[in-house]
Amino acid sequence: MSTPTPTPSKTTIFIWPTGLFPRRIIYLLRAKGICLAHLAAQNIELVPVQLTSEGLVSCSGFEERPEGSLPVMRLEYDGDENKKETVYIHESMAIMQYLDDLFPASSDHAELKGSTPIQRARATDILSVLNDAVSWGIVSLVHSNPSTSSWSGLKEEDMSSAAAAHAQRKVEGLTGKMDGWVRENMATTDGGKHGSLAGRGAAVTFADVALMAQVEYMKEVYGMDFIAGYGALEQWWEEMKGEDWVLGREKLLKCERTGKWEGVLGK
Ligand SMILES: N[C@@H](CCC(=O)N[C@@H](CS)C(=O)NCC(=O)O)C(=O)O
């Protein structure tokens, strides 16, 4: 389907604030300095979703969420003769990309792709491996933790300790790879500080946002430290965890309970 006008008349993003992938969007918005007024100016509405015994459902008072995974973004375009056209963007990375473009550095918002070709390449290097590690991590988790069968679709009797161990080895290989690359990036950074996973002079990037979401989510929900024993990543986390864009579970949960975004993004 072609999009009839360059600017959507309305955009809606469905977000489960404490979830793993949706949290990427919240960290991104905060890291870019996007508050509710900026979103309102572009006619972007955020619909909070919560996890209940019925699964992931929109908070009360908000429209029902579309089927599929979260986050998801819906763009509504006014077409000819008042015909509306609707486009869905389904993946967290694609939504991050869209928001990064929509709120560019030229409008005083941080640029999360990285601001030079090498920063962008390094951020994408890390992000690609991280996405693999996250996927294998989920395989390991659903084959080792029976509490995940409520959402994994895997029955407890079908869980396999061999599959869990194999997936865990993959996670360790990929995380070790990331750790090595970040150590190299760090070696080229003044004073040995990472700043960002993308290395020399880079500010926060998509890679930082996605790794922080993974580390915080795994800690909060499963009590697991995703980067334990990986020195360069641990140092990165120590340096980054206190930054304003990293929001703790309490405020994310409050948003799910009240349906209000002020405490997460500011007015
Ligand atoms: N690759 C997707 C993964 C999204 C995903 O798995 N989201 C979870 C919540 S954190 C979800 O919606 N699970 C329920 C489902 O897939 O129906 C992305 O990056 O957006």
CSV table of C-alpha atoms and ligand atoms in Angstrom, one decimal:
chain,number,residue,atom,x,y,z
A,1,MET,CA,0.0,0.0,0.0
A,2,SER,CA,1.3,3.5,-0.8
A,3,THR,CA,1.1,6.2,1.7
A,4,PRO,CA,-0.9,9.1,0.2
A,5,THR,CA,0.6,12.0,2.2
A,6,PRO,CA,4.0,12.4,3.9
A,7,THR,CA,2.6,13.2,7.3
A,8,PRO,CA,0.2,11.0,9.2
A,9,SER,CA,-2.9,12.7,10.6
A,10,LYS,CA,-2.6,10.5,13.7
A,11,THR,CA,-0.1,8.1,15.2
A,12,THR,CA,-0.7,5.6,18.0
A,13,ILE,CA,2.0,3.6,19.7
A,14,PHE,CA,0.9,0.7,21.9
A,15,ILE,CA,3.5,0.1,24.7
A,16,TRP,CA,3.8,-2.3,27.6
A,17,PRO,CA,6.0,-0.1,29.7
A,18,THR,CA,7.7,-2.9,31.9
A,19,GLY,CA,8.0,-5.3,28.9
A,20,LEU,CA,11.3,-6.0,27.3
A,21,PHE,CA,11.0,-4.7,23.7
A,22,PRO,CA,8.4,-1.9,24.4
A,23,ARG,CA,10.8,-0.5,27.0
A,24,ARG,CA,13.3,0.2,24.2
A,25,ILE,CA,10.8,2.9,23.0
A,26,ILE,CA,10.5,4.5,26.4
A,27,TYR,CA,14.3,4.7,26.9
A,28,LEU,CA,14.6,6.1,23.3
A,29,LEU,CA,12.0,8.8,23.9
A,30,ARG,CA,13.7,9.8,27.2
A,31,ALA,CA,17.2,9.7,25.7
A,32,LYS,CA,16.0,11.9,22.8
A,33,GLY,CA,14.4,14.4,25.3
A,34,ILE,CA,11.0,13.8,23.9
A,35,CYS,CA,8.2,14.7,26.3
A,36,LEU,CA,4.4,14.5,26.0
A,37,ALA,CA,4.1,18.0,24.5
A,38,HIS,CA,6.5,17.0,21.7
A,39,LEU,CA,4.4,13.9,21.0
A,40,ALA,CA,1.2,15.9,21.1
A,41,ALA,CA,2.6,18.4,18.6
A,42,GLN,CA,3.0,15.5,16.1
A,43,ASN,CA,-0.4,14.0,17.1
A,44,ILE,CA,1.2,10.9,18.6
A,45,GLU,CA,-0.7,9.1,21.3
A,46,LEU,CA,0.8,6.4,23.5
A,47,VAL,CA,-1.5,3.6,24.7
A,48,PRO,CA,-0.3,1.9,27.8
A,49,VAL,CA,-0.7,-1.9,27.9
A,50,GLN,CA,-0.5,-4.1,31.0
A,51,LEU,CA,0.0,-7.8,31.7
A,52,THR,CA,-3.1,-9.4,33.3
A,53,SER,CA,-4.4,-12.9,33.7
A,54,GLU,CA,-6.0,-12.3,30.2
A,55,GLY,CA,-2.6,-11.6,28.7
A,56,LEU,CA,-1.4,-8.2,27.5
A,57,VAL,CA,-4.3,-5.8,27.4
A,58,SER,CA,-4.7,-2.0,27.0
A,59,CYS,CA,-5.1,-0.1,30.3
A,60,SER,CA,-8.6,0.8,31.1
A,61,GLY,CA,-10.0,3.8,29.3
A,62,PHE,CA,-7.8,3.2,26.2
A,63,GLU,CA,-8.7,1.6,22.9
A,64,GLU,CA,-8.0,-2.2,22.6
A,65,ARG,CA,-4.5,-3.0,21.4
A,66,PRO,CA,-4.1,-4.6,18.0
A,67,GLU,CA,-3.2,-8.3,17.8
A,68,GLY,CA,0.4,-9.2,17.5
A,69,SER,CA,3.5,-8.3,19.5
A,70,LEU,CA,4.3,-5.1,21.3
A,71,PRO,CA,5.4,-2.4,20.7
A,72,VAL,CA,3.4,-1.7,17.6
A,73,MET,CA,2.8,1.7,15.9
A,74,ARG,CA,-0.2,2.7,13.8
A,75,LEU,CA,-0.1,5.6,11.4
A,76,GLU,CA,-3.3,6.9,10.0
A,77,TYR,CA,-3.2,8.9,6.8
A,78,ASP,CA,-5.9,11.1,5.3
A,79,GLY,CA,-6.3,10.0,1.7
A,80,ASP,CA,-8.3,11.5,-1.2
A,81,GLU,CA,-12.0,11.9,-0.7
A,82,ASN,CA,-11.7,11.5,3.0
A,83,LYS,CA,-10.5,8.0,2.7
A,84,LYS,CA,-8.2,7.0,5.5
A,85,GLU,CA,-5.3,4.7,5.0
A,86,THR,CA,-3.6,2.9,7.9
A,87,VAL,CA,-0.1,1.6,8.1
A,88,TYR,CA,1.3,-0.6,10.9
A,89,ILE,CA,5.0,-0.7,12.0
A,90,HIS,CA,5.5,-3.9,14.0
A,91,GLU,CA,9.1,-4.1,15.2
A,92,SER,CA,10.7,-2.2,18.0
A,93,MET,CA,13.8,-1.3,15.9
A,94,ALA,CA,11.7,0.1,13.1
A,95,ILE,CA,9.7,2.2,15.5
A,96,MET,CA,12.9,3.5,17.1
A,97,GLN,CA,14.2,4.3,13.6
A,98,TYR,CA,11.0,6.2,12.7
A,99,LEU,CA,11.0,8.3,16.0
A,100,ASP,CA,14.7,9.1,15.6
A,101,ASP,CA,14.0,10.4,12.1
A,102,LEU,CA,10.8,12.2,13.1
A,103,PHE,CA,12.6,14.1,16.0
A,104,PRO,CA,16.0,14.9,14.4
A,105,ALA,CA,19.1,16.5,15.8
A,106,SER,CA,18.2,19.7,13.9
A,107,SER,CA,15.2,20.1,16.2
A,108,ASP,CA,17.5,19.8,19.3
A,109,HIS,CA,16.8,16.1,19.9
A,110,ALA,CA,19.6,13.7,20.5
A,111,GLU,CA,20.5,11.6,17.4
A,112,LEU,CA,20.4,7.9,18.5
A,113,LYS,CA,21.6,6.3,15.3
A,114,GLY,CA,25.1,7.7,16.0
A,115,SER,CA,26.3,10.9,14.5
A,116,THR,CA,29.1,9.7,12.3
A,117,PRO,CA,29.3,6.7,9.8
A,118,ILE,CA,31.6,4.8,12.1
A,119,GLN,CA,29.4,5.4,15.2
A,120,ARG,CA,26.4,4.2,13.2
A,121,ALA,CA,28.3,1.1,12.0
A,122,ARG,CA,29.5,0.2,15.5
A,123,ALA,CA,26.0,0.7,17.0
A,124,THR,CA,24.6,-1.5,14.3
A,125,ASP,CA,27.3,-4.1,14.9
A,126,ILE,CA,26.5,-4.4,18.6
A,127,LEU,CA,22.8,-4.2,18.0
A,128,SER,CA,22.8,-7.1,15.4
A,129,VAL,CA,24.6,-9.4,17.8
A,130,LEU,CA,22.5,-8.3,20.7
A,131,ASN,CA,19.3,-9.1,18.9
A,132,ASP,CA,20.7,-12.6,18.3
A,133,ALA,CA,21.7,-12.9,21.9
A,134,VAL,CA,18.2,-11.8,23.1
A,135,SER,CA,16.5,-14.4,20.9
A,136,TRP,CA,18.8,-17.2,22.1
A,137,GLY,CA,18.3,-15.9,25.6
A,138,ILE,CA,14.5,-16.4,25.2
A,139,VAL,CA,15.0,-19.9,24.0
A,140,SER,CA,17.2,-20.7,27.0
A,141,LEU,CA,14.7,-19.1,29.4
A,142,VAL,CA,11.6,-20.8,28.0
A,143,HIS,CA,13.3,-24.2,28.2
A,144,SER,CA,14.5,-23.7,31.8
A,145,ASN,CA,11.9,-21.6,33.6
A,146,PRO,CA,8.4,-23.2,33.9
A,147,SER,CA,6.9,-19.8,34.8
A,148,THR,CA,7.4,-18.8,31.2
A,149,SER,CA,5.0,-21.4,29.8
A,150,SER,CA,2.1,-18.9,30.5
A,151,TRP,CA,3.4,-16.9,27.4
A,152,SER,CA,5.9,-19.1,25.6
A,153,GLY,CA,3.5,-21.6,24.1
A,154,LEU,CA,5.8,-24.3,25.3
A,155,LYS,CA,4.2,-26.9,27.7
A,156,GLU,CA,6.2,-27.7,30.8
A,157,GLU,CA,6.5,-31.4,29.7
A,158,ASP,CA,8.1,-30.2,26.4
A,159,MET,CA,10.8,-28.2,28.0
A,160,SER,CA,14.3,-29.5,27.3
A,161,SER,CA,17.3,-29.0,29.5
A,162,ALA,CA,19.6,-29.8,26.5
A,163,ALA,CA,17.9,-27.1,24.4
A,164,ALA,CA,18.2,-24.7,27.4
A,165,ALA,CA,22.0,-25.5,27.8
A,166,HIS,CA,22.6,-25.2,24.0
A,167,ALA,CA,20.8,-21.9,23.8
A,168,GLN,CA,22.7,-20.6,26.8
A,169,ARG,CA,26.0,-21.4,25.2
A,170,LYS,CA,24.9,-19.4,22.2
A,171,VAL,CA,24.0,-16.5,24.5
A,172,GLU,CA,27.4,-16.7,26.1
A,173,GLY,CA,29.3,-16.8,22.8
A,174,LEU,CA,27.4,-13.8,21.5
A,175,THR,CA,27.6,-11.8,24.7
A,176,GLY,CA,31.4,-12.5,24.8
A,177,LYS,CA,31.6,-11.2,21.2
A,178,MET,CA,29.9,-8.0,22.1
A,179,ASP,CA,32.0,-7.6,25.2
A,180,GLY,CA,35.2,-8.0,23.1
A,181,TRP,CA,34.0,-5.4,20.6
A,182,VAL,CA,33.0,-2.9,23.3
A,183,ARG,CA,36.4,-3.4,24.9
A,184,GLU,CA,38.0,-2.5,21.6
A,185,ASN,CA,35.8,0.5,21.2
A,186,MET,CA,36.6,1.5,24.7
A,187,ALA,CA,40.3,1.3,24.0
A,188,THR,CA,39.9,4.0,21.4
A,189,THR,CA,38.0,6.3,23.8
A,190,ASP,CA,39.7,9.0,25.8
A,191,GLY,CA,40.2,8.2,29.4
A,192,GLY,CA,39.0,4.6,29.1
A,193,LYS,CA,35.3,5.6,29.5
A,194,HIS,CA,32.9,4.0,27.2
A,195,GLY,CA,30.4,6.8,26.9
A,196,SER,CA,28.4,4.6,24.5
A,197,LEU,CA,28.7,1.1,23.2
A,198,ALA,CA,29.4,2.8,19.8
A,199,GLY,CA,32.8,4.0,21.2
A,200,ARG,CA,34.8,7.1,20.6
A,201,GLY,CA,32.9,10.3,21.3
A,202,ALA,CA,29.5,8.7,20.7
A,203,ALA,CA,26.5,9.6,22.8
A,204,VAL,CA,23.7,7.1,23.6
A,205,THR,CA,22.7,5.0,20.6
A,206,PHE,CA,20.0,2.4,19.7
A,207,ALA,CA,22.5,-0.2,20.9
A,208,ASP,CA,22.8,1.3,24.4
A,209,VAL,CA,19.0,1.6,24.7
A,210,ALA,CA,18.4,-2.0,23.6
A,211,LEU,CA,21.1,-3.5,25.8
A,212,MET,CA,20.0,-1.5,28.8
A,213,ALA,CA,16.4,-2.7,28.2
A,214,GLN,CA,17.6,-6.3,28.1
A,215,VAL,CA,19.8,-6.0,31.3
A,216,GLU,CA,17.1,-4.2,33.3
A,217,TYR,CA,14.3,-6.4,32.2
A,218,MET,CA,16.1,-9.7,33.0
A,219,LYS,CA,17.1,-8.4,36.4
A,220,GLU,CA,13.7,-7.1,37.3
A,221,VAL,CA,11.6,-10.0,36.1
A,222,TYR,CA,13.9,-13.1,36.4
A,223,GLY,CA,16.6,-11.9,38.8
A,224,MET,CA,19.3,-12.7,36.2
A,225,ASP,CA,22.3,-10.5,35.4
A,226,PHE,CA,22.6,-10.7,31.6
A,227,ILE,CA,26.1,-9.2,31.5
A,228,ALA,CA,27.6,-10.8,34.7
A,229,GLY,CA,31.3,-11.6,34.1
A,230,TYR,CA,31.6,-9.5,30.9
A,231,GLY,CA,33.9,-6.8,32.2
A,232,ALA,CA,33.6,-4.2,29.4
A,233,LEU,CA,29.8,-4.5,29.4
A,234,GLU,CA,29.7,-4.3,33.2
A,235,GLN,CA,31.7,-1.2,33.1
A,236,TRP,CA,29.4,0.3,30.5
A,237,TRP,CA,26.4,-0.5,32.7
A,238,GLU,CA,28.0,1.1,35.8
A,239,GLU,CA,28.6,4.3,33.8
A,240,MET,CA,25.2,4.4,32.1
A,241,LYS,CA,22.8,3.1,34.8
A,242,GLY,CA,22.5,6.5,36.5
A,243,GLU,CA,21.7,8.4,33.3
A,244,ASP,CA,18.3,10.2,33.2
A,245,TRP,CA,17.0,8.1,30.3
A,246,VAL,CA,17.2,4.8,32.3
A,247,LEU,CA,13.9,4.6,34.2
A,248,GLY,CA,13.3,2.2,37.0
A,249,ARG,CA,10.5,-0.4,37.2
A,250,GLU,CA,8.6,1.6,39.8
A,251,LYS,CA,7.7,4.4,37.5
A,252,LEU,CA,7.0,2.1,34.6
A,253,LEU,CA,4.6,0.0,36.8
A,254,LYS,CA,2.9,3.2,38.0
A,255,CYS,CA,2.2,4.1,34.4
A,256,GLU,CA,0.7,0.7,33.8
A,257,ARG,CA,-1.5,1.0,36.9
A,258,THR,CA,-2.7,4.6,36.3
A,259,GLY,CA,-2.5,4.8,32.5
A,260,LYS,CA,-0.7,8.2,33.0
A,261,TRP,CA,2.6,8.9,31.1
A,262,GLU,CA,3.6,12.1,32.9
A,263,GLY,CA,5.9,10.2,35.3
A,264,VAL,CA,7.6,8.4,32.5
A,265,LEU,CA,8.1,11.2,29.9
A,266,GLY,CA,7.3,14.4,31.6
A,267,LYS,CA,4.7,17.0,30.3
B,1,LIG,N1,11.0,-8.6,17.6
B,1,LIG,C1,9.9,-7.9,18.3
B,1,LIG,C2,9.6,-8.6,19.6
B,1,LIG,C3,8.4,-8.1,20.3
B,1,LIG,C4,7.9,-9.0,21.4
B,1,LIG,O1,8.2,-10.2,21.4
B,1,LIG,N2,7.2,-8.4,22.3
B,1,LIG,C5,6.6,-9.1,23.4
B,1,LIG,C6,6.4,-8.2,24.6
B,1,LIG,S1,8.0,-7.7,25.2
B,1,LIG,C7,5.2,-9.5,23.0
B,1,LIG,O2,4.4,-8.7,22.6
B,1,LIG,N3,4.8,-10.8,23.2
B,1,LIG,C8,3.4,-11.2,23.0
B,1,LIG,C9,3.2,-11.6,21.6
B,1,LIG,O3,4.1,-11.7,20.8
B,1,LIG,O4,2.0,-11.8,21.3
B,1,LIG,C10,10.3,-6.4,18.5
B,1,LIG,O5,11.5,-6.1,18.5
B,1,LIG,O6,9.4,-5.6,18.6
